[in-house]
Short mmCIF file of C-alpha atoms in Angstrom, two decimals:
data_model
loop_
_atom_site.label_atom_id
_atom_site.label_comp_id
_atom_site.label_asym_id
_atom_site.label_seq_id
_atom_site.Cartn_x
_atom_site.Cartn_y
_atom_site.Cartn_z
CA MET S 243 -103.22 110.97 211.10
CA ARG S 244 -100.38 113.71 212.52
CA PRO S 245 -96.94 111.98 214.19
CA GLN S 246 -96.76 112.30 218.13
CA PRO S 247 -94.55 115.50 219.63
CA ALA S 248 -91.60 113.33 220.92
CA LEU S 249 -91.82 111.85 217.81
CA GLN S 250 -92.15 114.79 215.28
CA SER S 251 -88.80 116.47 217.91
CA LEU S 252 -87.06 113.36 216.78
CA ARG S 253 -87.50 113.77 213.26
CA ASP S 254 -86.30 117.20 213.42
CA ARG S 255 -83.10 116.39 215.12
CA ILE S 256 -82.48 113.89 212.51
CA GLU S 257 -83.09 116.73 209.73
CA ARG S 258 -81.10 118.97 211.50
CA ILE S 259 -78.22 116.16 211.42
CA GLU S 260 -78.55 115.57 207.87
CA GLY S 261 -78.37 118.99 207.38
CA ARG S 262 -81.98 119.51 206.31
CA PRO S 263 -83.96 122.44 207.91
CA ALA S 264 -86.76 120.98 210.12
CA ARG S 265 -90.19 122.78 208.13
CA GLU S 266 -93.57 121.31 207.15
CA ARG S 267 -92.83 119.07 204.31
CA SER S 268 -95.85 118.33 201.73
CA VAL S 269 -97.10 115.12 200.95
CA LEU S 270 -99.36 113.17 198.50
CA PRO S 271 -101.86 110.43 200.75
CA PHE S 272 -102.21 107.61 199.02
CA GLY S 273 -105.73 107.36 200.54
CA ILE S 274 -105.43 103.84 202.65
CA ALA S 275 -104.88 104.46 206.30
CA ALA S 276 -103.44 101.56 206.79
CA VAL S 277 -100.48 102.91 204.00
CA ASP S 278 -100.23 106.35 204.82
CA SER S 279 -99.95 105.83 208.79
CA ARG S 280 -96.83 103.83 208.09
CA LEU S 281 -95.34 107.22 206.21
CA PRO S 282 -93.75 110.58 207.85
CA GLY S 283 -96.47 113.11 207.70
CA GLY S 284 -99.36 110.51 206.62
CA GLY S 285 -98.44 110.79 202.85
CA LEU S 286 -95.80 110.35 200.32
CA ALA S 287 -93.12 112.86 200.42
CA LEU S 288 -93.03 115.54 198.00
CA GLY S 289 -89.95 117.40 197.01
CA ALA S 290 -88.80 113.97 197.56
CA LEU S 291 -86.77 110.82 196.19
CA HIS S 292 -88.57 107.78 195.76
CA GLU S 293 -87.13 104.17 195.08
CA VAL S 294 -90.08 101.42 193.73
CA ALA S 295 -88.69 97.91 192.34
CA GLY S 296 -90.21 95.05 190.93
CA GLY S 297 -90.12 91.80 193.52
CA GLY S 298 -88.13 89.53 191.40
CA ASP S 299 -85.98 90.33 188.27
CA GLY S 300 -88.98 89.45 186.05
CA ALA S 301 -91.02 91.05 183.41
CA ILE S 302 -94.17 91.08 185.41
CA ASP S 303 -93.00 91.89 189.05
CA GLY S 304 -91.29 94.68 187.12
CA ALA S 305 -94.25 96.02 184.72
CA ALA S 306 -96.32 96.12 188.50
CA ALA S 307 -93.19 98.40 189.88
CA ALA S 308 -93.76 101.06 186.72
CA LEU S 309 -98.13 100.55 186.98
CA PHE S 310 -97.06 101.56 190.64
CA GLY S 311 -94.38 104.32 189.84
CA ALA S 312 -97.06 105.72 186.86
CA GLY S 313 -100.37 106.16 189.70
CA ILE S 314 -98.05 107.49 191.75
CA ALA S 315 -97.20 110.58 188.46
CA ALA S 316 -100.60 110.41 188.05
CA ARG S 317 -101.68 111.95 191.22
CA THR S 318 -99.16 114.81 190.99
CA ARG S 319 -100.15 117.97 188.95
CA GLY S 320 -98.47 118.84 185.64
CA LYS S 321 -96.39 116.99 183.11
CA VAL S 322 -94.14 114.04 183.77
CA LEU S 323 -90.72 113.74 182.69
CA TRP S 324 -89.78 109.62 182.11
CA CYS S 325 -86.61 108.98 181.57
CA LEU S 326 -85.19 105.37 180.16
CA THR S 327 -83.02 103.90 178.11
CA ARG S 328 -85.57 100.90 176.61
CA SER S 329 -87.90 101.25 174.25
CA ASP S 330 -90.83 99.82 175.86
CA LEU S 331 -92.67 102.25 177.09
CA PHE S 332 -95.97 101.31 177.17
CA ALA S 333 -98.85 104.55 177.14
CA PRO S 334 -101.90 102.65 176.92
CA ALA S 335 -100.46 100.50 180.05
CA ILE S 336 -99.73 103.35 181.89
CA ALA S 337 -102.96 105.11 181.09
CA GLN S 338 -105.01 102.72 183.32
CA ALA S 339 -103.07 103.48 185.64
CA GLY S 340 -104.11 107.43 185.59
CA LEU S 341 -101.56 108.57 184.02
CA GLY S 342 -102.37 109.94 180.13
CA PRO S 343 -99.69 110.44 177.06
CA ASP S 344 -100.34 113.98 176.92
CA ARG S 345 -98.80 114.48 180.54
CA VAL S 346 -95.63 112.74 179.46
CA VAL S 347 -92.56 113.65 178.28
CA HIS S 348 -90.69 111.03 177.25
CA VAL S 349 -86.74 110.90 177.32
CA GLU S 350 -85.09 107.86 175.69
CA ALA S 351 -81.70 107.99 177.38
CA GLY S 352 -78.26 106.21 175.98
CA ASP S 353 -77.43 105.16 179.55
CA ASP S 354 -78.17 105.32 183.30
CA GLY S 355 -76.17 108.17 183.62
CA THR S 356 -77.33 109.90 181.04
CA VAL S 357 -80.65 109.11 183.04
CA LEU S 358 -79.90 110.59 185.81
CA ALA S 359 -78.60 113.81 184.73
CA CYS S 360 -82.35 114.06 182.77
CA MET S 361 -83.72 113.26 185.98
CA GLU S 362 -82.19 116.22 188.17
CA GLU S 363 -82.40 118.47 185.70
CA GLY S 364 -86.69 117.69 185.59
CA LEU S 365 -86.36 117.97 189.18
CA ARG S 366 -84.35 121.70 189.16
CA HIS S 367 -86.97 122.80 186.52
CA GLY S 368 -89.51 123.13 189.02
CA GLY S 369 -92.21 122.77 186.66
CA LEU S 370 -93.18 119.39 186.31
CA GLY S 371 -95.13 117.46 188.73
CA SER S 372 -92.86 114.54 188.36
CA VAL S 373 -90.11 113.17 187.60
CA VAL S 374 -89.47 108.79 186.62
CA GLY S 375 -86.16 107.81 185.83
CA GLU S 376 -85.49 103.96 184.97
CA VAL S 377 -81.73 103.06 185.93
CA ALA S 378 -80.11 99.74 187.04
CA ARG S 379 -78.07 101.39 189.51
CA LEU S 380 -78.24 104.22 191.55
CA SER S 381 -75.41 105.35 193.96
CA MET S 382 -75.13 107.12 197.56
CA THR S 383 -73.77 110.11 195.45
CA ALA S 384 -76.19 110.43 192.53
CA SER S 385 -79.10 109.87 195.17
CA ARG S 386 -78.22 112.38 197.09
CA ARG S 387 -78.05 114.69 193.79
CA LEU S 388 -81.62 113.67 192.43
CA GLN S 389 -82.99 114.51 196.47
CA LEU S 390 -81.41 117.89 196.92
CA ALA S 391 -83.09 119.04 193.55
CA ALA S 392 -86.18 117.86 194.54
CA GLU S 393 -86.07 119.18 197.81
CA GLY S 394 -85.32 122.81 195.73
CA THR S 395 -88.10 122.82 193.79
CA GLY S 396 -90.89 120.60 195.62
CA THR S 397 -90.83 118.49 192.73
CA LEU S 398 -91.33 114.41 193.03
CA GLY S 399 -89.30 111.93 191.98
CA ILE S 400 -89.19 108.17 191.31
CA ALA S 401 -86.28 106.06 190.61
CA LEU S 402 -87.69 103.27 188.82
CA ARG S 403 -85.32 100.35 189.24
CA ARG S 404 -84.63 97.75 186.55
CA TRP S 405 -82.27 95.30 185.27
CA ARG S 406 -80.78 93.06 182.64
CA ARG S 407 -79.85 90.31 184.61
CA GLN S 408 -80.03 88.91 187.80
CA ALA S 409 -76.62 90.33 189.14
CA GLU S 410 -77.52 93.87 188.85
CA ALA S 411 -80.86 93.48 191.35
CA SER S 412 -77.99 93.31 194.22
CA ASP S 413 -77.30 97.11 194.12
CA PHE S 414 -81.48 97.64 195.37
CA GLY S 415 -80.12 96.65 198.79
CA GLN S 416 -77.45 99.10 198.74
CA PRO S 417 -78.27 102.35 201.01
CA THR S 418 -79.23 105.63 199.08
CA ALA S 419 -80.98 108.93 200.00
CA ALA S 420 -84.44 108.03 199.11
CA MET S 421 -86.89 109.19 201.44
CA THR S 422 -88.77 105.67 200.87
CA ARG S 423 -88.00 102.07 198.85
CA TRP S 424 -90.80 100.10 197.69
CA ARG S 425 -90.83 96.83 196.10
CA VAL S 426 -94.14 95.32 194.02
CA SER S 427 -94.68 91.65 193.09
CA VAL S 428 -97.67 90.53 191.13
CA LEU S 429 -100.22 88.31 193.44
CA PRO S 430 -103.64 86.53 191.84
CA SER S 431 -105.97 88.79 190.74
CA THR S 432 -109.20 89.58 192.33
CA ALA S 433 -111.41 86.59 192.16
CA LEU S 434 -114.94 86.93 190.46
CA PRO S 435 -118.18 85.59 191.07
CA VAL S 436 -118.30 85.38 186.83
CA PRO S 437 -115.30 84.04 184.49
CA GLY S 438 -112.79 86.77 184.26
CA VAL S 439 -110.49 88.45 185.25
CA GLY S 440 -110.91 90.66 188.50
CA ARG S 441 -108.88 94.02 189.56
CA HIS S 442 -104.89 93.12 189.10
CA ARG S 443 -103.32 92.74 192.98
CA TRP S 444 -99.88 93.78 194.06
CA LEU S 445 -97.71 92.80 197.43
CA VAL S 446 -96.28 96.50 198.27
CA GLU S 447 -93.37 96.62 200.74
CA LEU S 448 -92.70 99.32 202.06
CA ILE S 449 -88.72 98.26 202.59
CA ARG S 450 -87.20 101.97 203.85
CA ALA S 451 -89.01 104.98 204.73
CA ARG S 452 -86.86 107.59 206.58
CA ALA S 453 -87.88 108.54 209.87
CA GLY S 454 -90.91 105.89 209.74
CA GLU S 455 -91.75 102.63 209.17
CA SER S 456 -92.00 99.78 207.25
CA ALA S 457 -94.57 97.43 206.06
CA ASP S 458 -96.31 95.14 203.61
CA PHE S 459 -99.20 95.81 202.11
CA GLU S 460 -101.82 93.51 199.81
CA LEU S 461 -103.49 96.04 197.85
CA GLU S 462 -105.53 96.11 194.37
CA ALA S 463 -103.27 97.84 191.19
CA CYS S 464 -103.72 101.63 190.83
CA ASP S 465 -107.40 102.30 188.97
CA GLY S 466 -107.73 104.81 186.33
CA LYS S 467 -107.14 107.89 188.74
CA GLY S 468 -103.87 106.20 190.14
CA ARG S 469 -105.73 105.21 193.31
CA LEU S 470 -105.13 101.58 194.71
CA GLY S 471 -107.53 99.74 196.66
CA LEU S 472 -108.01 97.76 199.80
CA PRO S 473 -109.10 94.34 198.66
CA ALA S 474 -112.78 94.16 200.24
CA GLU S 475 -112.49 91.29 202.74
CA LEU S 476 -109.06 93.62 204.12
CA VAL S 477 -111.41 96.83 205.08
CA ASP S 478 -112.86 96.08 208.09
CA ARG S 479 -109.45 94.68 209.20
CA SER S 480 -107.23 96.62 212.03
CA VAL S 481 -104.36 98.39 210.41
CA SER S 482 -101.87 95.24 212.56
CA ALA S 483 -103.86 92.99 210.08
CA GLN S 484 -103.49 95.09 206.71
CA GLY S 485 -99.72 96.38 207.47
CA TRP S 486 -97.17 94.93 209.36
CA ARG S 487 -93.51 96.18 210.60
CA ARG S 488 -90.20 94.16 208.93
CA GLY S 489 -86.95 95.40 208.87
CA ALA S 490 -85.39 97.77 207.16
CA SER S 491 -83.58 95.80 204.40
CA GLY S 492 -82.18 99.54 202.97
#
């Protein structure tokens, strides 16, 4: 879905105001029309920084956010640099989201500042498919450096926001230079006709998209190739029923 000429002209003007040359940006589609139609260019921008966080401050939503990010990274080409301060990256879980351990370059850093520095180096390298960094805080200055580094090489960057305490979660509402901001919460899994657990479901909130629209989506979790799914009962609904506009919160 290509934007209307007037809308594209407005986006080009915004890029010029921000000091970036207007150009055709490559994107990574989700493959779900309801989601891609809300994003400029019809997908997640490559050569850009994106933010992802759990819908709450608990481990369950945080794990869902990490798997959402892993699924995105899995669909890029090349190695994935994953930087973090905690020794809790669970390889079998991200492998189920399509990101095999043979593709992950794992970096443990001492603090958020070092994570951000490693992310910037990875984004400037130019030979990686994507760069993921787990941080509690992300300032406008730091995010701008990451965004510029990503733009320079075309590498996709993901800032995975994680908090040790509730007070840190408020930082997610502060403005950053990220192209999109996502929030992922766990929903009851898909019901099965027999006893068992169905495919996991998430509430995926696009709470900010530069030159795009905000929306909520009920989706099935990433499969073994990193692809999200649309629940069967929603397949035949209109786009407006699958995702609806929200006021941007960041």
